[in-house]
Short mmCIF file of N, CA and C in Angstrom, two decimals:
data_model
loop_
_atom_site.label_atom_id
_atom_site.label_comp_id
_atom_site.label_asym_id
_atom_site.label_seq_id
_atom_site.Cartn_x
_atom_site.Cartn_y
_atom_site.Cartn_z
N UNK A 198 11.79 30.96 155.49
CA UNK A 198 11.95 29.22 155.93
C UNK A 198 13.09 28.67 156.56
N UNK A 199 12.60 27.95 157.85
CA UNK A 199 13.62 27.94 159.16
C UNK A 199 14.36 26.48 158.99
N UNK A 200 15.86 26.68 159.13
CA UNK A 200 16.70 25.48 158.86
C UNK A 200 15.94 24.41 159.40
N UNK A 201 16.17 23.28 159.22
CA UNK A 201 15.81 22.07 159.62
C UNK A 201 16.53 21.75 160.81
N UNK A 202 15.73 20.67 161.74
CA UNK A 202 16.39 20.57 163.18
C UNK A 202 18.23 19.87 162.71
N UNK A 203 18.08 19.01 161.72
CA UNK A 203 19.42 18.54 161.23
C UNK A 203 20.93 19.46 160.95
N UNK A 204 20.04 20.06 160.34
CA UNK A 204 21.27 21.13 159.90
C UNK A 204 21.58 22.16 160.76
N UNK A 205 20.51 22.41 161.88
CA UNK A 205 20.91 23.11 163.04
C UNK A 205 22.14 22.57 163.85
N UNK A 206 21.75 20.87 164.02
CA UNK A 206 22.73 20.11 165.05
C UNK A 206 24.09 20.37 164.28
N UNK A 207 23.95 19.76 163.07
CA UNK A 207 25.79 19.76 161.76
C UNK A 207 26.11 20.83 162.08
N UNK A 208 25.49 21.70 161.80
CA UNK A 208 25.84 23.55 162.31
C UNK A 208 26.67 23.20 163.83
N UNK A 209 25.80 23.55 164.60
CA UNK A 209 26.47 23.02 165.99
C UNK A 209 27.24 21.92 166.30
N UNK A 210 27.76 21.07 165.91
CA UNK A 210 28.37 20.15 165.96
C UNK A 210 30.01 20.60 165.41
N UNK A 211 29.78 20.98 163.77
CA UNK A 211 30.88 21.61 163.11
C UNK A 211 31.78 22.75 163.64
N UNK A 212 30.30 23.78 164.90
CA UNK A 212 31.27 24.36 165.53
C UNK A 212 31.76 24.58 166.70
N UNK A 213 31.88 23.46 167.20
CA UNK A 213 32.38 23.00 168.34
C UNK A 213 33.84 22.49 168.05
N UNK A 214 34.59 22.01 166.69
CA UNK A 214 35.57 21.82 166.67
C UNK A 214 36.67 22.40 167.16
N UNK A 215 36.32 23.75 166.63
CA UNK A 215 37.50 24.25 167.31
C UNK A 215 38.19 24.15 168.52
N UNK A 216 36.90 23.98 169.69
CA UNK A 216 36.70 23.55 171.22
C UNK A 216 37.68 22.68 171.28
N UNK A 217 36.52 21.14 171.16
CA UNK A 217 36.93 19.95 171.01
C UNK A 217 38.51 20.18 170.89
N UNK A 218 39.15 20.42 169.46
CA UNK A 218 40.66 19.85 169.33
C UNK A 218 40.98 20.68 170.44
N UNK A 219 40.96 21.59 171.11
CA UNK A 219 41.60 22.40 171.60
C UNK A 219 41.55 21.55 172.90
N UNK A 220 40.34 20.78 173.31
CA UNK A 220 40.57 20.18 174.63
C UNK A 220 41.36 19.56 174.46
N UNK A 221 41.37 18.32 173.36
CA UNK A 221 42.10 17.36 172.72
C UNK A 221 44.02 17.71 173.18
N UNK A 222 44.38 18.57 172.45
CA UNK A 222 45.59 19.32 172.29
C UNK A 222 45.94 19.81 173.80
N UNK A 223 45.27 20.16 174.89
CA UNK A 223 45.32 20.36 176.39
C UNK A 223 45.55 18.96 176.89
N UNK A 224 45.02 17.63 176.41
CA UNK A 224 45.19 16.59 176.71
C UNK A 224 46.18 16.06 176.85
N UNK A 225 46.87 16.40 175.30
CA UNK A 225 48.08 15.94 174.60
C UNK A 225 49.22 16.10 175.54
N UNK A 226 49.08 17.39 175.87
CA UNK A 226 50.36 18.41 176.68
C UNK A 226 50.74 17.94 177.77
N UNK A 227 49.35 17.05 178.32
CA UNK A 227 50.29 16.32 179.26
C UNK A 227 50.46 14.41 179.66
N UNK A 228 49.87 13.97 178.70
CA UNK A 228 50.49 12.44 178.38
C UNK A 228 51.87 12.39 178.24
N UNK A 229 52.27 11.26 179.12
CA UNK A 229 53.31 10.93 179.67
C UNK A 229 54.02 10.20 177.88
N UNK A 230 55.19 10.72 177.31
CA UNK A 230 55.43 10.15 176.28
C UNK A 230 57.13 9.26 176.68
N UNK A 231 57.56 9.60 177.46
CA UNK A 231 58.14 8.73 177.88
C UNK A 231 59.53 9.45 177.92
N UNK A 232 60.06 10.45 177.40
CA UNK A 232 60.91 11.27 176.86
C UNK A 232 61.95 12.06 178.12
N UNK A 233 62.83 12.24 178.77
CA UNK A 233 63.02 12.42 180.03
C UNK A 233 63.11 13.93 179.93
N UNK A 234 62.35 14.71 180.91
CA UNK A 234 62.02 16.05 181.12
C UNK A 234 60.93 17.21 179.60
N UNK A 235 60.29 15.88 178.73
CA UNK A 235 59.63 16.32 177.98
C UNK A 235 58.03 17.19 178.61
N UNK A 236 57.84 17.16 180.55
CA UNK A 236 56.68 17.24 180.57
C UNK A 236 56.82 18.72 181.16
N UNK A 237 58.55 19.13 181.07
CA UNK A 237 58.55 20.64 181.87
C UNK A 237 58.06 21.62 180.49
N UNK A 238 58.81 21.31 179.64
CA UNK A 238 58.76 21.83 178.64
C UNK A 238 57.77 21.45 177.49
N UNK A 239 56.82 21.07 177.37
CA UNK A 239 56.24 20.93 176.19
C UNK A 239 55.74 22.11 175.55
N UNK A 240 55.61 22.01 174.34
CA UNK A 240 55.01 22.81 173.38
C UNK A 240 53.61 23.47 173.96
N UNK A 241 53.35 24.85 173.77
CA UNK A 241 51.58 25.03 174.43
C UNK A 241 50.65 24.72 173.47
N UNK A 242 50.46 23.58 173.34
CA UNK A 242 49.16 23.32 172.23
C UNK A 242 48.05 23.97 172.36
N UNK A 243 47.54 24.11 173.59
CA UNK A 243 46.25 24.61 173.29
C UNK A 243 46.62 26.09 173.02
N UNK A 244 47.89 27.19 173.20
CA UNK A 244 47.98 28.39 173.37
C UNK A 244 47.75 28.80 171.48
N UNK A 245 48.48 28.09 171.14
CA UNK A 245 48.90 27.69 169.17
C UNK A 245 47.41 27.75 168.72
N UNK A 246 46.83 26.68 169.54
CA UNK A 246 44.96 26.37 168.87
C UNK A 246 44.07 27.67 169.46
N UNK A 247 44.36 28.33 170.13
CA UNK A 247 43.16 29.39 171.26
C UNK A 247 43.85 30.89 170.26
N UNK A 248 45.32 30.36 169.61
CA UNK A 248 45.56 32.15 169.31
C UNK A 248 45.42 31.77 167.29
N UNK A 249 44.98 30.40 166.95
CA UNK A 249 45.27 30.51 165.80
C UNK A 249 43.41 30.70 165.50
N UNK A 250 42.61 30.18 166.42
CA UNK A 250 41.29 30.31 166.04
C UNK A 250 40.41 31.62 166.40
N UNK A 251 41.13 32.18 167.38
CA UNK A 251 40.90 33.81 167.37
C UNK A 251 40.92 34.20 166.13
N UNK A 252 42.03 34.41 165.94
CA UNK A 252 41.90 35.06 164.42
C UNK A 252 41.10 35.04 163.78
N UNK A 253 40.92 33.54 162.97
CA UNK A 253 40.16 33.01 161.83
C UNK A 253 39.02 32.52 162.31
N UNK A 254 38.44 32.04 163.48
CA UNK A 254 37.31 32.21 163.36
C UNK A 254 36.90 32.73 164.83
N UNK A 255 36.57 33.70 165.35
CA UNK A 255 36.46 33.84 166.76
C UNK A 255 35.60 33.60 167.80
N UNK A 256 34.43 33.96 166.63
CA UNK A 256 33.17 33.34 167.35
C UNK A 256 33.05 31.97 168.02
N UNK A 257 33.77 31.01 166.81
CA UNK A 257 34.07 29.59 168.02
C UNK A 257 34.72 29.28 168.75
N UNK A 258 35.90 30.75 169.06
CA UNK A 258 36.28 30.09 170.13
C UNK A 258 36.74 31.67 170.94
N UNK A 259 34.62 31.49 172.00
CA UNK A 259 35.23 32.58 172.50
C UNK A 259 35.83 32.96 173.90
N UNK A 260 35.47 34.20 174.33
CA UNK A 260 36.08 34.10 175.80
C UNK A 260 36.15 32.78 176.72
N UNK A 261 34.56 32.80 176.60
CA UNK A 261 34.36 32.01 178.06
C UNK A 261 34.74 30.61 177.73
N UNK A 262 34.95 30.19 176.77
CA UNK A 262 35.32 28.86 175.98
C UNK A 262 36.89 29.08 176.55
N UNK A 263 37.24 29.78 176.19
CA UNK A 263 38.78 30.35 176.63
C UNK A 263 39.52 29.88 178.30
N UNK A 264 38.25 30.78 178.93
CA UNK A 264 38.31 30.41 180.57
C UNK A 264 38.12 29.27 180.37
N UNK A 265 37.06 28.48 180.20
CA UNK A 265 37.36 26.97 180.45
C UNK A 265 38.39 26.23 180.25
N UNK A 266 38.84 26.63 179.12
CA UNK A 266 40.25 25.77 178.50
C UNK A 266 41.30 25.97 179.65
N UNK A 267 41.60 27.19 180.15
CA UNK A 267 42.31 27.47 181.07
C UNK A 267 42.22 26.67 182.39
N UNK A 268 41.02 26.60 182.65
CA UNK A 268 40.92 26.09 184.04
C UNK A 268 40.87 24.58 183.51
N UNK A 269 41.16 23.76 182.29
CA UNK A 269 40.86 22.26 182.09
C UNK A 269 42.65 22.39 182.37
N UNK A 270 43.07 22.96 181.87
CA UNK A 270 45.02 23.32 181.48
C UNK A 270 45.65 23.06 183.33
N UNK A 271 44.59 24.32 183.98
CA UNK A 271 45.61 24.31 185.27
C UNK A 271 45.42 22.92 186.01
N UNK A 272 44.09 21.92 185.91
CA UNK A 272 43.21 21.21 186.55
C UNK A 272 44.39 20.02 186.23
N UNK A 273 45.04 19.85 184.97
CA UNK A 273 45.53 19.17 184.25
C UNK A 273 47.22 18.88 184.75
N UNK A 274 47.31 20.43 184.58
CA UNK A 274 49.09 20.64 185.15
C UNK A 274 49.62 20.33 186.49
N UNK A 275 48.54 21.12 187.28
CA UNK A 275 48.58 21.26 188.32
C UNK A 275 49.56 23.03 188.68
N UNK A 276 48.81 23.51 187.18
CA UNK A 276 49.52 24.76 187.86
C UNK A 276 48.41 25.87 188.88
N UNK A 277 48.68 26.71 189.44
CA UNK A 277 47.98 27.64 189.98
C UNK A 277 46.70 28.15 189.44
N UNK A 278 45.44 27.91 189.94
CA UNK A 278 44.12 27.63 189.51
C UNK A 278 43.99 29.38 188.65
N UNK A 279 43.58 29.38 187.58
CA UNK A 279 43.29 30.41 187.37
C UNK A 279 44.44 31.15 186.25
N UNK A 280 45.49 30.79 186.34
CA UNK A 280 46.45 31.30 185.36
C UNK A 280 46.50 30.78 183.91
N UNK A 281 46.38 29.62 183.91
CA UNK A 281 45.62 29.68 182.13
C UNK A 281 44.67 30.18 181.86
N UNK A 282 43.91 30.20 182.36
CA UNK A 282 42.61 31.31 182.08
C UNK A 282 43.24 32.60 181.58
N UNK A 283 43.68 32.88 182.61
CA UNK A 283 43.95 34.71 182.14
C UNK A 283 45.02 34.60 181.26
N UNK A 284 45.62 33.73 180.81
CA UNK A 284 47.22 33.67 179.76
C UNK A 284 45.93 33.47 178.60
N UNK A 285 45.16 32.66 178.77
CA UNK A 285 44.91 32.03 177.36
C UNK A 285 43.34 33.25 176.44
N UNK A 286 42.65 34.02 178.13
CA UNK A 286 42.37 35.40 177.73
C UNK A 286 43.07 36.06 177.07
N UNK A 287 44.02 36.44 177.50
CA UNK A 287 45.27 37.56 176.68
C UNK A 287 45.51 37.59 175.65
N UNK A 288 45.76 35.87 175.50
CA UNK A 288 46.05 35.54 174.06
C UNK A 288 44.36 35.41 172.96
N UNK A 289 43.38 35.44 173.41
CA UNK A 289 42.11 35.52 172.89
C UNK A 289 42.22 37.32 172.50
N UNK A 290 42.42 37.79 173.67
CA UNK A 290 42.06 39.90 173.64
C UNK A 290 43.06 40.06 172.49
N UNK A 291 44.22 39.21 172.38
CA UNK A 291 45.18 40.01 171.44
C UNK A 291 45.22 39.74 170.18
N UNK A 292 44.86 38.59 170.09
CA UNK A 292 44.72 37.83 168.56
C UNK A 292 43.33 38.48 168.02
N UNK A 293 42.20 38.69 168.74
CA UNK A 293 40.99 39.20 168.13
C UNK A 293 41.51 40.71 167.95
N UNK A 294 41.74 41.61 168.65
CA UNK A 294 42.11 42.76 168.78
C UNK A 294 43.23 43.14 167.26
N UNK A 295 44.04 42.23 167.18
CA UNK A 295 44.85 42.70 165.84
C UNK A 295 44.51 41.31 164.89
N UNK A 296 43.34 41.30 164.60
CA UNK A 296 43.16 40.33 163.96
C UNK A 296 42.89 40.88 162.38
N UNK A 297 42.64 41.83 162.21
CA UNK A 297 42.50 42.57 160.63
C UNK A 297 44.53 42.91 160.43
N UNK A 298 44.65 42.51 160.75
CA UNK A 298 46.43 42.58 160.58
C UNK A 298 46.83 41.69 160.18
N UNK A 299 46.31 40.91 161.07
CA UNK A 299 46.42 39.04 160.25
C UNK A 299 45.60 37.97 159.17
N UNK A 300 44.47 38.57 158.45
CA UNK A 300 43.58 38.24 157.92
C UNK A 300 43.95 38.45 156.44
N UNK A 301 44.46 37.88 155.60
CA UNK A 301 44.51 37.89 154.12
C UNK A 301 46.04 37.98 154.03
N UNK A 302 46.59 38.08 154.98
CA UNK A 302 48.23 38.53 154.81
C UNK A 302 48.99 36.89 154.95
N UNK A 303 50.51 37.13 154.37
CA UNK A 303 51.23 35.84 154.48
C UNK A 303 51.09 35.10 155.51
N UNK A 304 51.38 34.30 155.48
CA UNK A 304 51.54 32.94 157.13
C UNK A 304 52.72 33.65 157.78
N UNK A 305 53.90 33.98 157.06
CA UNK A 305 54.89 34.42 158.20
C UNK A 305 54.92 35.86 159.32
N UNK A 306 53.42 36.40 158.61
CA UNK A 306 53.53 37.45 159.38
C UNK A 306 52.44 37.26 160.39
N UNK A 307 51.68 35.86 160.34
CA UNK A 307 51.40 35.18 161.42
C UNK A 307 51.60 34.79 162.19
N UNK A 308 52.81 34.33 162.11
CA UNK A 308 53.88 33.08 163.00
C UNK A 308 54.55 34.38 163.31
N UNK A 309 54.62 35.37 163.19
CA UNK A 309 55.17 36.85 163.78
C UNK A 309 55.26 37.09 164.79
N UNK A 310 53.25 37.27 164.58
CA UNK A 310 52.03 37.29 165.62
C UNK A 310 52.64 36.88 166.69
N UNK A 311 52.31 35.33 166.28
CA UNK A 311 52.72 34.41 167.18
C UNK A 311 53.68 34.11 168.41
N UNK A 312 54.91 34.68 167.53
CA UNK A 312 56.34 34.86 168.36
C UNK A 312 56.04 35.45 168.98
N UNK A 313 55.72 37.07 168.59
CA UNK A 313 55.40 38.05 169.43
C UNK A 313 54.54 37.86 170.80
N UNK A 314 53.28 37.31 170.98
CA UNK A 314 52.52 36.73 171.87
C UNK A 314 52.58 36.38 172.79
N UNK A 315 53.15 34.58 172.27
CA UNK A 315 53.77 33.96 172.97
C UNK A 315 55.09 34.12 173.62
N UNK A 316 55.93 35.17 173.21
CA UNK A 316 57.20 35.79 174.02
C UNK A 316 56.13 36.37 175.24
N UNK A 317 55.71 37.22 175.03
CA UNK A 317 54.68 37.98 175.70
C UNK A 317 53.58 36.83 177.42
N UNK A 318 53.53 36.02 176.85
CA UNK A 318 52.80 34.96 177.29
C UNK A 318 53.95 34.60 178.39
N UNK A 319 54.32 33.86 177.80
CA UNK A 319 55.67 32.97 178.20
C UNK A 319 56.06 33.55 179.42
N UNK A 320 56.98 35.25 178.71
CA UNK A 320 57.42 35.84 179.76
C UNK A 320 57.16 36.08 181.40
N UNK A 321 55.01 36.41 180.88
CA UNK A 321 54.28 36.42 182.10
C UNK A 321 54.19 35.59 182.52
N UNK A 322 54.11 34.59 182.20
CA UNK A 322 53.80 33.44 183.34
C UNK A 322 55.15 32.64 184.01
N UNK A 323 55.99 32.98 183.58
CA UNK A 323 57.60 32.91 184.36
C UNK A 323 57.64 33.60 185.69
N UNK A 324 56.78 35.36 185.11
CA UNK A 324 57.02 36.09 186.71
C UNK A 324 56.09 35.41 187.71
N UNK A 325 54.61 35.45 187.15
CA UNK A 325 53.81 35.17 187.73
C UNK A 325 54.08 33.79 188.74
N UNK A 326 54.64 33.02 187.79
CA UNK A 326 55.14 31.29 188.71
C UNK A 326 55.94 31.81 189.77
N UNK A 327 56.85 32.70 189.50
CA UNK A 327 58.00 33.30 190.45
C UNK A 327 57.71 33.68 191.56
N UNK A 328 56.21 34.80 191.42
CA UNK A 328 55.52 35.54 192.39
C UNK A 328 54.65 34.57 193.53
N UNK A 329 54.17 33.39 192.43
CA UNK A 329 53.76 33.17 192.86
C UNK A 329 53.71 31.89 194.21
N UNK A 330 55.50 31.41 193.83
CA UNK A 330 56.41 30.33 194.53
C UNK A 330 57.25 31.08 195.72
N UNK A 331 56.95 32.75 195.21
CA UNK A 331 58.12 33.49 196.05
C UNK A 331 59.23 32.94 195.66
N UNK A 332 60.09 32.58 194.69
CA UNK A 332 61.46 32.56 194.81
C UNK A 332 61.73 32.27 193.45
N UNK A 333 62.78 32.19 192.82
CA UNK A 333 63.27 32.83 191.51
C UNK A 333 63.39 31.59 191.15
N UNK A 334 62.37 30.94 189.61
CA UNK A 334 62.59 29.72 189.04
C UNK A 334 63.22 29.91 188.11
N UNK A 335 63.97 29.22 187.23
CA UNK A 335 64.27 28.63 186.15
C UNK A 335 63.95 29.57 184.79
N UNK A 336 64.52 30.04 184.09
CA UNK A 336 63.69 30.85 182.82
C UNK A 336 63.89 29.29 181.29
N UNK A 337 64.90 28.78 181.64
CA UNK A 337 65.68 27.95 180.68
C UNK A 337 64.24 26.86 180.13
N UNK A 338 63.23 26.41 181.46
CA UNK A 338 62.71 25.53 180.76
C UNK A 338 61.43 26.63 179.86
N UNK A 339 61.12 27.77 180.62
CA UNK A 339 59.90 28.56 179.80
C UNK A 339 61.15 29.14 177.93
N UNK A 340 62.04 28.75 177.99
CA UNK A 340 62.44 29.55 176.78
C UNK A 340 62.76 28.79 175.86
N UNK A 341 62.84 27.17 176.59
CA UNK A 341 62.50 25.47 175.65
C UNK A 341 61.33 25.77 175.18
N UNK A 342 60.22 25.69 176.13
CA UNK A 342 58.76 25.43 176.02
C UNK A 342 58.38 27.11 174.18
N UNK A 343 58.85 27.57 175.07
CA UNK A 343 58.48 28.62 174.07
C UNK A 343 59.16 28.33 172.34
N UNK A 344 60.67 28.09 172.68
CA UNK A 344 60.97 27.72 171.79
C UNK A 344 60.28 26.42 170.18
N UNK A 345 60.18 25.29 171.13
CA UNK A 345 58.81 24.21 170.68
C UNK A 345 57.71 24.33 169.97
N UNK A 346 57.13 25.32 170.58
CA UNK A 346 55.90 26.23 170.22
C UNK A 346 56.34 26.64 168.67
N UNK A 347 57.05 27.31 168.78
CA UNK A 347 56.98 28.86 167.94
C UNK A 347 57.64 27.10 166.43
N UNK A 348 58.32 26.29 166.89
CA UNK A 348 58.58 25.55 165.84
C UNK A 348 57.35 24.74 165.52
N UNK A 349 56.67 24.10 165.79
CA UNK A 349 55.17 22.77 165.87
C UNK A 349 54.32 24.48 165.41
N UNK A 350 54.48 25.07 165.53
CA UNK A 350 53.23 26.45 164.73
C UNK A 350 52.80 26.13 163.85
N UNK A 351 54.03 26.26 162.24
CA UNK A 351 53.34 25.76 161.25
C UNK A 351 52.54 24.35 161.16
N UNK A 352 53.13 23.46 161.80
CA UNK A 352 52.17 22.49 161.59
C UNK A 352 50.82 22.53 161.88
N UNK A 353 50.42 23.18 162.89
CA UNK A 353 49.45 23.02 163.46
C UNK A 353 48.52 24.03 163.29
N UNK A 354 49.07 25.30 162.41
CA UNK A 354 48.04 26.26 161.77
C UNK A 354 48.07 25.94 160.21
N UNK A 355 48.73 24.86 159.26
CA UNK A 355 48.47 23.86 158.64
C UNK A 355 47.19 23.21 158.68
N UNK A 356 47.39 22.40 159.31
CA UNK A 356 46.04 21.54 159.99
C UNK A 356 44.76 22.43 160.59
N UNK A 357 44.66 23.12 161.13
CA UNK A 357 44.06 24.20 161.02
C UNK A 357 43.05 24.56 160.17
N UNK A 358 44.24 25.43 159.27
CA UNK A 358 43.79 25.53 157.67
C UNK A 358 43.34 24.20 156.84
N UNK A 359 43.82 23.41 156.83
CA UNK A 359 42.62 22.41 156.22
C UNK A 359 41.30 22.17 156.86
N UNK A 360 41.21 22.17 158.43
CA UNK A 360 40.23 21.69 158.78
C UNK A 360 38.87 22.78 158.47
N UNK A 361 39.98 24.29 158.48
CA UNK A 361 38.37 25.16 158.71
C UNK A 361 38.79 25.03 156.94
N UNK A 362 39.25 25.23 156.37
CA UNK A 362 38.57 24.77 154.12
C UNK A 362 37.83 23.69 154.10
N UNK A 363 37.48 22.38 155.08
CA UNK A 363 37.28 21.81 154.33
C UNK A 363 35.86 21.50 155.29
N UNK A 364 36.28 21.64 156.79
CA UNK A 364 34.80 21.21 157.54
C UNK A 364 34.11 22.47 158.08
N UNK A 365 34.57 23.43 158.46
CA UNK A 365 33.80 24.65 158.87
C UNK A 365 33.65 25.77 157.92
N UNK A 366 33.98 25.52 156.78
CA UNK A 366 33.47 26.08 155.47
C UNK A 366 32.18 27.22 155.68
N UNK A 367 31.12 26.20 156.48
CA UNK A 367 29.59 26.64 155.93
C UNK A 367 29.04 27.31 157.36
N UNK A 368 30.25 27.11 158.31
CA UNK A 368 29.86 27.37 159.78
C UNK A 368 30.28 29.28 160.25
#
């Protein structure tokens, strides 16, 4: 017996939740909130989401979606087109390749994994931005953004976990 059309549509909508949330987080990272200098050091909300979903539901955060999210992020932030796509695909590839290390383990291990991957991504983005602009850019904003991302990661991971347990259990 084949599933009904309503069931398939419901499953499609549930399956699109990680992508939709990541799009909203990418939009949220460019919304001006009135804090001086915050735009430069906004936490990498989309990178947190891509890392989490690539570990826990990699089939819902596929590489083509990471690429599209990167293009969207570049268009929103004014970064060189393709930079975020490259970095998001790198996050996805590392997270998926190390997935078995994180699944079923303590949260601290996942947080440490994000700590390492986010540091690699931060340094790589800084190096690429320096080459792109042909200038030595200050490292402080990148490190502050990295630190803020590490601080908010547990909150987002908890929210994503609640969402996964309640809404995505059947996908």
